C-alpha atoms as a PDB file:
ATOM      1  CA  MET A   1       0.000   0.000   0.000  1.00  0.00           C
ATOM      2  CA  ASN A   2       1.431   3.394  -0.961  1.00  0.00           C
ATOM      3  CA  ALA A   3       1.838   6.211   1.559  1.00  0.00           C
ATOM      4  CA  LEU A   4      -1.239   8.090   0.367  1.00  0.00           C
ATOM      5  CA  MET A   5      -3.603   5.128   0.592  1.00  0.00           C
ATOM      6  CA  GLU A   6      -2.122   4.178   3.958  1.00  0.00           C
ATOM      7  CA  ARG A   7      -3.546   7.386   5.396  1.00  0.00           C
ATOM      8  CA  PHE A   8      -7.066   5.983   4.868  1.00  0.00           C
ATOM      9  CA  ASN A   9      -6.194   2.771   6.700  1.00  0.00           C
ATOM     10  CA  LEU A  10      -8.179   2.102   9.902  1.00  0.00           C
ATOM     11  CA  ASN A  11      -6.650  -1.253  10.808  1.00  0.00           C
ATOM     12  CA  GLY A  12      -7.275  -1.997  14.477  1.00  0.00           C
ATOM     13  CA  LYS A  13      -9.008   1.326  15.142  1.00  0.00           C
ATOM     14  CA  VAL A  14     -11.854   1.021  17.640  1.00  0.00           C
ATOM     15  CA  ALA A  15     -14.835   3.094  16.500  1.00  0.00           C
ATOM     16  CA  ILE A  16     -18.053   3.778  18.399  1.00  0.00           C
ATOM     17  CA  VAL A  17     -21.031   4.570  16.176  1.00  0.00           C
ATOM     18  CA  THR A  18     -24.098   5.910  17.979  1.00  0.00           C
ATOM     19  CA  GLY A  19     -27.430   5.191  16.367  1.00  0.00           C
ATOM     20  CA  GLY A  20     -25.595   2.254  14.855  1.00  0.00           C
ATOM     21  CA  ALA A  21     -28.755   0.453  13.759  1.00  0.00           C
ATOM     22  CA  GLY A  22     -30.094   3.430  11.812  1.00  0.00           C
ATOM     23  CA  LEU A  23     -29.968   4.084   8.075  1.00  0.00           C
ATOM     24  CA  LEU A  24     -26.699   6.030   8.136  1.00  0.00           C
ATOM     25  CA  GLY A  25     -25.323   4.321  11.229  1.00  0.00           C
ATOM     26  CA  VAL A  26     -25.128   1.045   9.333  1.00  0.00           C
ATOM     27  CA  GLN A  27     -23.286   2.756   6.493  1.00  0.00           C
ATOM     28  CA  HIS A  28     -20.785   4.379   8.863  1.00  0.00           C
ATOM     29  CA  ALA A  29     -20.125   1.049  10.551  1.00  0.00           C
ATOM     30  CA  GLU A  30     -19.580  -0.676   7.212  1.00  0.00           C
ATOM     31  CA  ALA A  31     -17.171   2.053   6.141  1.00  0.00           C
ATOM     32  CA  ILE A  32     -15.129   1.473   9.294  1.00  0.00           C
ATOM     33  CA  ALA A  33     -15.160  -2.290   8.714  1.00  0.00           C
ATOM     34  CA  VAL A  34     -14.074  -2.015   5.063  1.00  0.00           C
ATOM     35  CA  GLN A  35     -10.986  -0.080   6.130  1.00  0.00           C
ATOM     36  CA  GLY A  36     -10.004  -2.615   8.777  1.00  0.00           C
ATOM     37  CA  GLY A  37     -11.495  -0.938  11.828  1.00  0.00           C
ATOM     38  CA  ILE A  38     -13.614  -2.349  14.631  1.00  0.00           C
ATOM     39  CA  PRO A  39     -17.136  -0.829  14.595  1.00  0.00           C
ATOM     40  CA  LEU A  40     -18.983  -0.892  17.918  1.00  0.00           C
ATOM     41  CA  LEU A  41     -22.683  -0.142  17.533  1.00  0.00           C
ATOM     42  CA  TRP A  42     -24.426   1.877  20.243  1.00  0.00           C
ATOM     43  CA  ASP A  43     -28.198   1.935  19.940  1.00  0.00           C
ATOM     44  CA  VAL A  44     -31.301   1.647  22.127  1.00  0.00           C
ATOM     45  CA  ASN A  45     -32.691  -0.918  19.688  1.00  0.00           C
ATOM     46  CA  LEU A  46     -30.700  -3.967  20.721  1.00  0.00           C
ATOM     47  CA  GLU A  47     -32.473  -6.472  18.468  1.00  0.00           C
ATOM     48  CA  LYS A  48     -32.020  -4.441  15.298  1.00  0.00           C
ATOM     49  CA  SER A  49     -28.409  -3.645  16.214  1.00  0.00           C
ATOM     50  CA  GLN A  50     -27.637  -7.324  16.634  1.00  0.00           C
ATOM     51  CA  GLU A  51     -29.060  -8.071  13.192  1.00  0.00           C
ATOM     52  CA  VAL A  52     -26.882  -5.331  11.704  1.00  0.00           C
ATOM     53  CA  ALA A  53     -23.782  -6.576  13.516  1.00  0.00           C
ATOM     54  CA  VAL A  54     -24.275 -10.149  12.284  1.00  0.00           C
ATOM     55  CA  LYS A  55     -24.481  -8.949   8.685  1.00  0.00           C
ATOM     56  CA  ILE A  56     -21.375  -6.778   9.040  1.00  0.00           C
ATOM     57  CA  ARG A  57     -19.375  -9.585  10.623  1.00  0.00           C
ATOM     58  CA  GLN A  58     -20.389 -11.999   7.888  1.00  0.00           C
ATOM     59  CA  LYS A  59     -19.826  -9.561   5.050  1.00  0.00           C
ATOM     60  CA  TYR A  60     -16.467  -8.154   6.152  1.00  0.00           C
ATOM     61  CA  GLU A  61     -15.145 -10.946   8.399  1.00  0.00           C
ATOM     62  CA  CYS A  62     -14.477  -8.414  11.116  1.00  0.00           C
ATOM     63  CA  ILE A  63     -15.220  -7.730  14.752  1.00  0.00           C
ATOM     64  CA  CYS A  64     -18.485  -5.830  15.204  1.00  0.00           C
ATOM     65  CA  GLU A  65     -20.086  -5.630  18.629  1.00  0.00           C
ATOM     66  CA  VAL A  66     -23.341  -4.198  19.925  1.00  0.00           C
ATOM     67  CA  PHE A  67     -24.036  -2.191  23.071  1.00  0.00           C
ATOM     68  CA  ALA A  68     -27.520  -1.220  24.215  1.00  0.00           C
ATOM     69  CA  VAL A  69     -26.896   2.363  25.285  1.00  0.00           C
ATOM     70  CA  ASP A  70     -29.267   5.218  26.053  1.00  0.00           C
ATOM     71  CA  ILE A  71     -26.961   8.096  25.186  1.00  0.00           C
ATOM     72  CA  THR A  72     -29.221  10.576  26.992  1.00  0.00           C
ATOM     73  CA  ASP A  73     -28.115   8.908  30.254  1.00  0.00           C
ATOM     74  CA  PRO A  74     -24.551   9.898  31.264  1.00  0.00           C
ATOM     75  CA  LEU A  75     -24.187   6.843  33.503  1.00  0.00           C
ATOM     76  CA  ALA A  76     -25.154   4.512  30.631  1.00  0.00           C
ATOM     77  CA  VAL A  77     -22.499   6.131  28.431  1.00  0.00           C
ATOM     78  CA  GLU A  78     -19.854   5.818  31.143  1.00  0.00           C
ATOM     79  CA  THR A  79     -20.756   2.177  31.787  1.00  0.00           C
ATOM     80  CA  ALA A  80     -20.577   1.250  28.102  1.00  0.00           C
ATOM     81  CA  LEU A  81     -17.231   2.997  27.692  1.00  0.00           C
ATOM     82  CA  ALA A  82     -15.844   1.175  30.726  1.00  0.00           C
ATOM     83  CA  SER A  83     -16.845  -2.164  29.170  1.00  0.00           C
ATOM     84  CA  ILE A  84     -15.128  -1.263  25.917  1.00  0.00           C
ATOM     85  CA  LEU A  85     -11.930  -0.121  27.616  1.00  0.00           C
ATOM     86  CA  LEU A  86     -11.834  -3.317  29.652  1.00  0.00           C
ATOM     87  CA  LYS A  87     -11.763  -5.338  26.427  1.00  0.00           C
ATOM     88  CA  TYR A  88     -10.119  -3.089  23.841  1.00  0.00           C
ATOM     89  CA  LYS A  89      -8.103  -0.731  26.092  1.00  0.00           C
ATOM     90  CA  LYS A  90      -8.886   2.249  23.854  1.00  0.00           C
ATOM     91  CA  VAL A  91     -11.355   4.128  21.675  1.00  0.00           C
ATOM     92  CA  ASP A  92      -9.908   5.783  18.586  1.00  0.00           C
ATOM     93  CA  ILE A  93     -13.038   7.096  16.876  1.00  0.00           C
ATOM     94  CA  LEU A  94     -16.453   8.348  17.953  1.00  0.00           C
ATOM     95  CA  ILE A  95     -19.166   8.965  15.375  1.00  0.00           C
ATOM     96  CA  ASN A  96     -22.051  10.893  16.910  1.00  0.00           C
ATOM     97  CA  ASN A  97     -24.780   9.775  14.542  1.00  0.00           C
ATOM     98  CA  ALA A  98     -27.848   9.195  16.745  1.00  0.00           C
ATOM     99  CA  ALA A  99     -30.773  11.606  16.319  1.00  0.00           C
ATOM    100  CA  ASN A 100     -34.536  11.627  16.112  1.00  0.00           C
ATOM    101  CA  ASP A 101     -35.820  12.285  12.599  1.00  0.00           C
ATOM    102  CA  PRO A 102     -39.622  12.284  12.637  1.00  0.00           C
ATOM    103  CA  LYS A 103     -41.007  12.430   9.113  1.00  0.00           C
ATOM    104  CA  PRO A 104     -43.686  14.913   8.053  1.00  0.00           C
ATOM    105  CA  SER A 105     -46.995  13.214   7.304  1.00  0.00           C
ATOM    106  CA  LYS A 106     -49.550  14.032   4.646  1.00  0.00           C
ATOM    107  CA  GLU A 107     -52.383  13.072   6.955  1.00  0.00           C
ATOM    108  CA  SER A 108     -54.176  16.169   8.183  1.00  0.00           C
ATOM    109  CA  SER A 109     -54.757  14.583  11.577  1.00  0.00           C
ATOM    110  CA  LEU A 110     -50.995  14.428  12.059  1.00  0.00           C
ATOM    111  CA  ALA A 111     -50.115  18.097  11.649  1.00  0.00           C
ATOM    112  CA  TRP A 112     -48.284  17.723  14.962  1.00  0.00           C
ATOM    113  CA  ALA A 113     -44.997  18.835  13.388  1.00  0.00           C
ATOM    114  CA  ARG A 114     -46.200  22.369  12.701  1.00  0.00           C
ATOM    115  CA  LEU A 115     -44.564  24.942  14.943  1.00  0.00           C
ATOM    116  CA  GLU A 116     -47.871  26.082  16.417  1.00  0.00           C
ATOM    117  CA  ASN A 117     -48.659  22.484  17.415  1.00  0.00           C
ATOM    118  CA  PHE A 118     -45.183  21.397  18.474  1.00  0.00           C
ATOM    119  CA  THR A 119     -45.142  20.556  22.173  1.00  0.00           C
ATOM    120  CA  THR A 120     -42.450  21.130  24.746  1.00  0.00           C
ATOM    121  CA  ALA A 121     -42.320  17.377  25.329  1.00  0.00           C
ATOM    122  CA  MET A 122     -41.513  16.728  21.653  1.00  0.00           C
ATOM    123  CA  TRP A 123     -38.917  19.499  21.699  1.00  0.00           C
ATOM    124  CA  GLU A 124     -37.217  18.037  24.763  1.00  0.00           C
ATOM    125  CA  LYS A 125     -37.221  14.494  23.366  1.00  0.00           C
ATOM    126  CA  ASP A 126     -35.475  15.515  20.140  1.00  0.00           C
ATOM    127  CA  ILE A 127     -32.974  17.790  21.897  1.00  0.00           C
ATOM    128  CA  GLN A 128     -32.209  15.046  24.435  1.00  0.00           C
ATOM    129  CA  VAL A 129     -31.185  12.546  21.771  1.00  0.00           C
ATOM    130  CA  GLY A 130     -29.611  14.821  19.184  1.00  0.00           C
ATOM    131  CA  VAL A 131     -27.810  17.377  21.351  1.00  0.00           C
ATOM    132  CA  LEU A 132     -27.582  16.036  24.891  1.00  0.00           C
ATOM    133  CA  GLY A 133     -26.713  12.575  23.584  1.00  0.00           C
ATOM    134  CA  ALA A 134     -23.881  13.948  21.450  1.00  0.00           C
ATOM    135  CA  PHE A 135     -22.692  16.029  24.399  1.00  0.00           C
ATOM    136  CA  ASN A 136     -22.690  13.047  26.766  1.00  0.00           C
ATOM    137  CA  CYS A 137     -20.763  10.847  24.346  1.00  0.00           C
ATOM    138  CA  SER A 138     -18.318  13.577  23.352  1.00  0.00           C
ATOM    139  CA  LYS A 139     -17.664  14.542  26.954  1.00  0.00           C
ATOM    140  CA  THR A 140     -17.109  11.011  28.264  1.00  0.00           C
ATOM    141  CA  ILE A 141     -15.282   9.511  25.294  1.00  0.00           C
ATOM    142  CA  GLY A 142     -13.488  12.725  24.378  1.00  0.00           C
ATOM    143  CA  VAL A 143     -12.043  13.029  27.878  1.00  0.00           C
ATOM    144  CA  HIS A 144     -10.699   9.489  27.523  1.00  0.00           C
ATOM    145  CA  MET A 145      -9.167  10.381  24.157  1.00  0.00           C
ATOM    146  CA  ALA A 146      -7.616  13.582  25.498  1.00  0.00           C
ATOM    147  CA  LYS A 147      -5.966  11.654  28.330  1.00  0.00           C
ATOM    148  CA  SER A 148      -4.852   8.783  26.107  1.00  0.00           C
ATOM    149  CA  GLY A 149      -2.969  10.450  23.291  1.00  0.00           C
ATOM    150  CA  GLY A 150      -5.782  11.587  21.024  1.00  0.00           C
ATOM    151  CA  GLY A 151      -8.588  10.427  18.783  1.00  0.00           C
ATOM    152  CA  VAL A 152     -11.187  11.558  16.280  1.00  0.00           C
ATOM    153  CA  ILE A 153     -14.787  12.655  16.820  1.00  0.00           C
ATOM    154  CA  LEU A 154     -17.108  12.944  13.837  1.00  0.00           C
ATOM    155  CA  ASN A 155     -20.488  14.599  14.379  1.00  0.00           C
ATOM    156  CA  ILE A 156     -23.181  13.881  11.802  1.00  0.00           C
ATOM    157  CA  ALA A 157     -24.996  17.124  11.045  1.00  0.00           C
ATOM    158  CA  SER A 158     -27.091  17.837   7.924  1.00  0.00           C
ATOM    159  CA  ASP A 159     -27.587  20.285   5.093  1.00  0.00           C
ATOM    160  CA  LEU A 160     -30.418  21.500   7.372  1.00  0.00           C
ATOM    161  CA  GLY A 161     -27.744  22.423   9.889  1.00  0.00           C
ATOM    162  CA  ILE A 162     -26.731  25.140   7.435  1.00  0.00           C
ATOM    163  CA  ILE A 163     -30.034  26.152   5.872  1.00  0.00           C
ATOM    164  CA  ALA A 164     -33.656  26.082   6.963  1.00  0.00           C
ATOM    165  CA  PRO A 165     -35.929  23.367   5.540  1.00  0.00           C
ATOM    166  CA  ASP A 166     -37.846  24.419   2.469  1.00  0.00           C
ATOM    167  CA  GLN A 167     -41.319  23.537   3.704  1.00  0.00           C
ATOM    168  CA  ARG A 168     -42.739  23.763   0.173  1.00  0.00           C
ATOM    169  CA  ILE A 169     -41.388  20.294  -0.637  1.00  0.00           C
ATOM    170  CA  TYR A 170     -43.608  18.746   2.052  1.00  0.00           C
ATOM    171  CA  ARG A 171     -46.840  20.433   0.965  1.00  0.00           C
ATOM    172  CA  SER A 172     -49.844  18.276   0.210  1.00  0.00           C
ATOM    173  CA  GLU A 173     -52.494  19.407  -2.247  1.00  0.00           C
ATOM    174  CA  GLY A 174     -55.933  19.903  -0.788  1.00  0.00           C
ATOM    175  CA  LEU A 175     -54.935  20.625   2.789  1.00  0.00           C
ATOM    176  CA  PRO A 176     -55.419  24.043   4.406  1.00  0.00           C
ATOM    177  CA  ASP A 177     -52.288  25.934   5.404  1.00  0.00           C
ATOM    178  CA  ASP A 178     -52.663  25.175   9.099  1.00  0.00           C
ATOM    179  CA  GLU A 179     -52.742  21.432   8.395  1.00  0.00           C
ATOM    180  CA  GLN A 180     -49.838  21.218   5.950  1.00  0.00           C
ATOM    181  CA  PRO A 181     -47.043  18.810   6.965  1.00  0.00           C
ATOM    182  CA  VAL A 182     -43.663  20.364   7.722  1.00  0.00           C
ATOM    183  CA  LYS A 183     -40.183  19.371   8.827  1.00  0.00           C
ATOM    184  CA  PRO A 184     -40.169  19.841  12.623  1.00  0.00           C
ATOM    185  CA  VAL A 185     -38.282  22.774  14.132  1.00  0.00           C
ATOM    186  CA  THR A 186     -36.102  20.504  16.246  1.00  0.00           C
ATOM    187  CA  TYR A 187     -34.354  18.853  13.308  1.00  0.00           C
ATOM    188  CA  SER A 188     -32.708  22.074  12.139  1.00  0.00           C
ATOM    189  CA  VAL A 189     -32.026  23.243  15.689  1.00  0.00           C
ATOM    190  CA  VAL A 190     -30.292  19.975  16.579  1.00  0.00           C
ATOM    191  CA  LYS A 191     -28.179  19.930  13.434  1.00  0.00           C
ATOM    192  CA  HIS A 192     -27.160  23.580  13.814  1.00  0.00           C
ATOM    193  CA  ALA A 193     -26.189  22.791  17.415  1.00  0.00           C
ATOM    194  CA  ILE A 194     -24.095  19.820  16.302  1.00  0.00           C
ATOM    195  CA  ILE A 195     -21.990  22.080  14.091  1.00  0.00           C
ATOM    196  CA  GLY A 196     -21.526  24.494  16.999  1.00  0.00           C
ATOM    197  CA  LEU A 197     -20.529  21.630  19.293  1.00  0.00           C
ATOM    198  CA  THR A 198     -17.993  20.528  16.690  1.00  0.00           C
ATOM    199  CA  LYS A 199     -16.231  23.893  16.684  1.00  0.00           C
ATOM    200  CA  TYR A 200     -16.225  24.128  20.470  1.00  0.00           C
ATOM    201  CA  LEU A 201     -14.750  20.673  21.000  1.00  0.00           C
ATOM    202  CA  ALA A 202     -12.182  21.078  18.209  1.00  0.00           C
ATOM    203  CA  THR A 203     -10.701  24.112  19.908  1.00  0.00           C
ATOM    204  CA  TYR A 204     -11.137  22.763  23.437  1.00  0.00           C
ATOM    205  CA  TRP A 205      -9.061  19.627  22.815  1.00  0.00           C
ATOM    206  CA  ALA A 206      -6.753  20.903  20.085  1.00  0.00           C
ATOM    207  CA  GLU A 207      -3.658  20.509  22.270  1.00  0.00           C
ATOM    208  CA  ASN A 208      -4.649  16.946  23.189  1.00  0.00           C
ATOM    209  CA  ASN A 209      -4.543  15.568  19.633  1.00  0.00           C
ATOM    210  CA  VAL A 210      -8.320  15.152  19.492  1.00  0.00           C
ATOM    211  CA  ARG A 211      -9.689  16.208  16.129  1.00  0.00           C
ATOM    212  CA  VAL A 212     -13.382  17.015  15.805  1.00  0.00           C
ATOM    213  CA  ASN A 213     -15.233  17.587  12.539  1.00  0.00           C
ATOM    214  CA  SER A 214     -18.799  17.351  11.299  1.00  0.00           C
ATOM    215  CA  LEU A 215     -20.368  15.980   8.145  1.00  0.00           C
ATOM    216  CA  SER A 216     -23.471  17.598   6.658  1.00  0.00           C
ATOM    217  CA  PRO A 217     -25.132  15.134   4.285  1.00  0.00           C
ATOM    218  CA  GLY A 218     -28.065  15.900   2.036  1.00  0.00           C
ATOM    219  CA  GLY A 219     -31.183  13.812   1.583  1.00  0.00           C
ATOM    220  CA  ILE A 220     -30.906  10.094   0.853  1.00  0.00           C
ATOM    221  CA  PHE A 221     -33.195   8.411  -1.636  1.00  0.00           C
ATOM    222  CA  THR A 222     -35.195   5.678   0.117  1.00  0.00           C
ATOM    223  CA  ASP A 223     -38.128   5.255  -2.252  1.00  0.00           C
ATOM    224  CA  GLN A 224     -39.896   8.409  -1.112  1.00  0.00           C
ATOM    225  CA  PRO A 225     -43.030   9.483  -3.015  1.00  0.00           C
ATOM    226  CA  GLU A 226     -42.326  10.697  -6.534  1.00  0.00           C
ATOM    227  CA  ASP A 227     -43.774  14.174  -5.964  1.00  0.00           C
ATOM    228  CA  PHE A 228     -41.558  14.735  -2.915  1.00  0.00           C
ATOM    229  CA  VAL A 229     -38.449  13.549  -4.750  1.00  0.00           C
ATOM    230  CA  GLY A 230     -39.251  15.830  -7.681  1.00  0.00           C
ATOM    231  CA  LYS A 231     -39.639  18.877  -5.445  1.00  0.00           C
ATOM    232  CA  LEU A 232     -36.443  18.162  -3.524  1.00  0.00           C
ATOM    233  CA  THR A 233     -34.278  17.370  -6.530  1.00  0.00           C
ATOM    234  CA  SER A 234     -35.347  20.629  -8.144  1.00  0.00           C
ATOM    235  CA  LEU A 235     -33.466  22.324  -5.290  1.00  0.00           C
ATOM    236  CA  ILE A 236     -30.286  20.302  -5.868  1.00  0.00           C
ATOM    237  CA  PRO A 237     -27.899  21.364  -8.656  1.00  0.00           C
ATOM    238  CA  MET A 238     -26.901  17.743  -9.326  1.00  0.00           C
ATOM    239  CA  GLY A 239     -30.582  16.955  -9.863  1.00  0.00           C
ATOM    240  CA  ARG A 240     -30.823  13.916  -7.601  1.00  0.00           C
ATOM    241  CA  MET A 241     -30.799  12.715  -4.023  1.00  0.00           C
ATOM    242  CA  ALA A 242     -27.870  10.771  -2.556  1.00  0.00           C
ATOM    243  CA  GLU A 243     -27.569   7.009  -2.670  1.00  0.00           C
ATOM    244  CA  VAL A 244     -27.360   5.499   0.789  1.00  0.00           C
ATOM    245  CA  ASP A 245     -23.659   4.567   0.484  1.00  0.00           C
ATOM    246  CA  GLU A 246     -22.416   7.831  -1.022  1.00  0.00           C
ATOM    247  CA  TYR A 247     -21.231   9.256   2.308  1.00  0.00           C
ATOM    248  CA  GLN A 248     -18.965   6.351   3.220  1.00  0.00           C
ATOM    249  CA  ALA A 249     -15.863   7.753   1.548  1.00  0.00           C
ATOM    250  CA  ALA A 250     -16.362  11.095   3.299  1.00  0.00           C
ATOM    251  CA  VAL A 251     -16.678   9.319   6.655  1.00  0.00           C
ATOM    252  CA  VAL A 252     -13.472   7.359   6.074  1.00  0.00           C
ATOM    253  CA  PHE A 253     -11.665  10.550   5.106  1.00  0.00           C
ATOM    254  CA  LEU A 254     -12.864  12.396   8.192  1.00  0.00           C
ATOM    255  CA  VAL A 255     -12.035   9.678  10.741  1.00  0.00           C
ATOM    256  CA  SER A 256      -8.694   8.635   9.248  1.00  0.00           C
ATOM    257  CA  GLN A 257      -5.262  10.202   8.977  1.00  0.00           C
ATOM    258  CA  ALA A 258      -6.253  11.364   5.505  1.00  0.00           C
ATOM    259  CA  SER A 259      -7.762  14.414   7.254  1.00  0.00           C
ATOM    260  CA  SER A 260      -4.933  14.813   9.776  1.00  0.00           C
ATOM    261  CA  TYR A 261      -4.768  18.619   9.385  1.00  0.00           C
ATOM    262  CA  MET A 262      -8.528  19.109   9.541  1.00  0.00           C
ATOM    263  CA  SER A 263     -10.388  20.004  12.719  1.00  0.00           C
ATOM    264  CA  GLY A 264     -13.356  22.199  13.560  1.00  0.00           C
ATOM    265  CA  SER A 265     -14.637  21.961  10.000  1.00  0.00           C
ATOM    266  CA  ASN A 266     -18.004  21.019   8.575  1.00  0.00           C
ATOM    267  CA  MET A 267     -17.827  18.985   5.370  1.00  0.00           C
ATOM    268  CA  VAL A 268     -20.930  19.516   3.234  1.00  0.00           C
ATOM    269  CA  VAL A 269     -21.867  16.682   0.853  1.00  0.00           C
ATOM    270  CA  ASP A 270     -25.283  17.635  -0.515  1.00  0.00           C
ATOM    271  CA  GLY A 271     -25.171  17.564  -4.299  1.00  0.00           C
ATOM    272  CA  GLY A 272     -24.729  21.334  -4.241  1.00  0.00           C
ATOM    273  CA  ARG A 273     -28.037  22.146  -2.563  1.00  0.00           C
ATOM    274  CA  THR A 274     -26.655  24.711  -0.129  1.00  0.00           C
ATOM    275  CA  CYS A 275     -24.982  26.598  -2.987  1.00  0.00           C
ATOM    276  CA  TRP A 276     -28.392  27.948  -4.043  1.00  0.00           C
END
């Protein structure tokens, strides 16, 4: 392997992926496995995580373990980290991926996502997972990294961490304005906060060899309704949504030595959407 390609090598690197059973969490874990790393899936859904881990182990002939962790609970995070350190002695990479992502509905009876209907309880639930969870993991695991020679934290943000959602793409014909589905306020707030957390942590631990960056992906095509896809792709210069595996190379770059002089940055991979 030449010197350039070696910088993307993750052989033996221990990587925690929160929300590891989710759509992108699976992709992040596979990207780690492909490059020789050891993905450890943290998720509240133990059964689904175990199914994912089995597939990754079979496909890549690698170590892939599962931990049932409620990242909103600091003690649960500390306990899971202690278990990992007992076995692996280190954590090299943390990918803060977990977040709530409630989908707008076209059913008029479910206009709960509209700002005027959005409850404090829903706000707190989304903030707890997306912001507090990332804080808990970054604090606990980042402190370990800072004391142990360094590491890499990658926070998964979104194009909606840079821009506001264009609510026109969620509109449903025939519904009055006060019943139109929308992207909830918390999604953008959480993703904006993640980018802010990235900058804070990058400067806080700069002298401890802990690099912290964020990735802002655009929308992924998962067989959404044709009218929605048409509206969204009209906002994207490349004229399409992302395929589910198109962020893997960016993740590998950001968690490997390939990005060794990069910290506090937000990498945007959105087909050009935020250019307009």
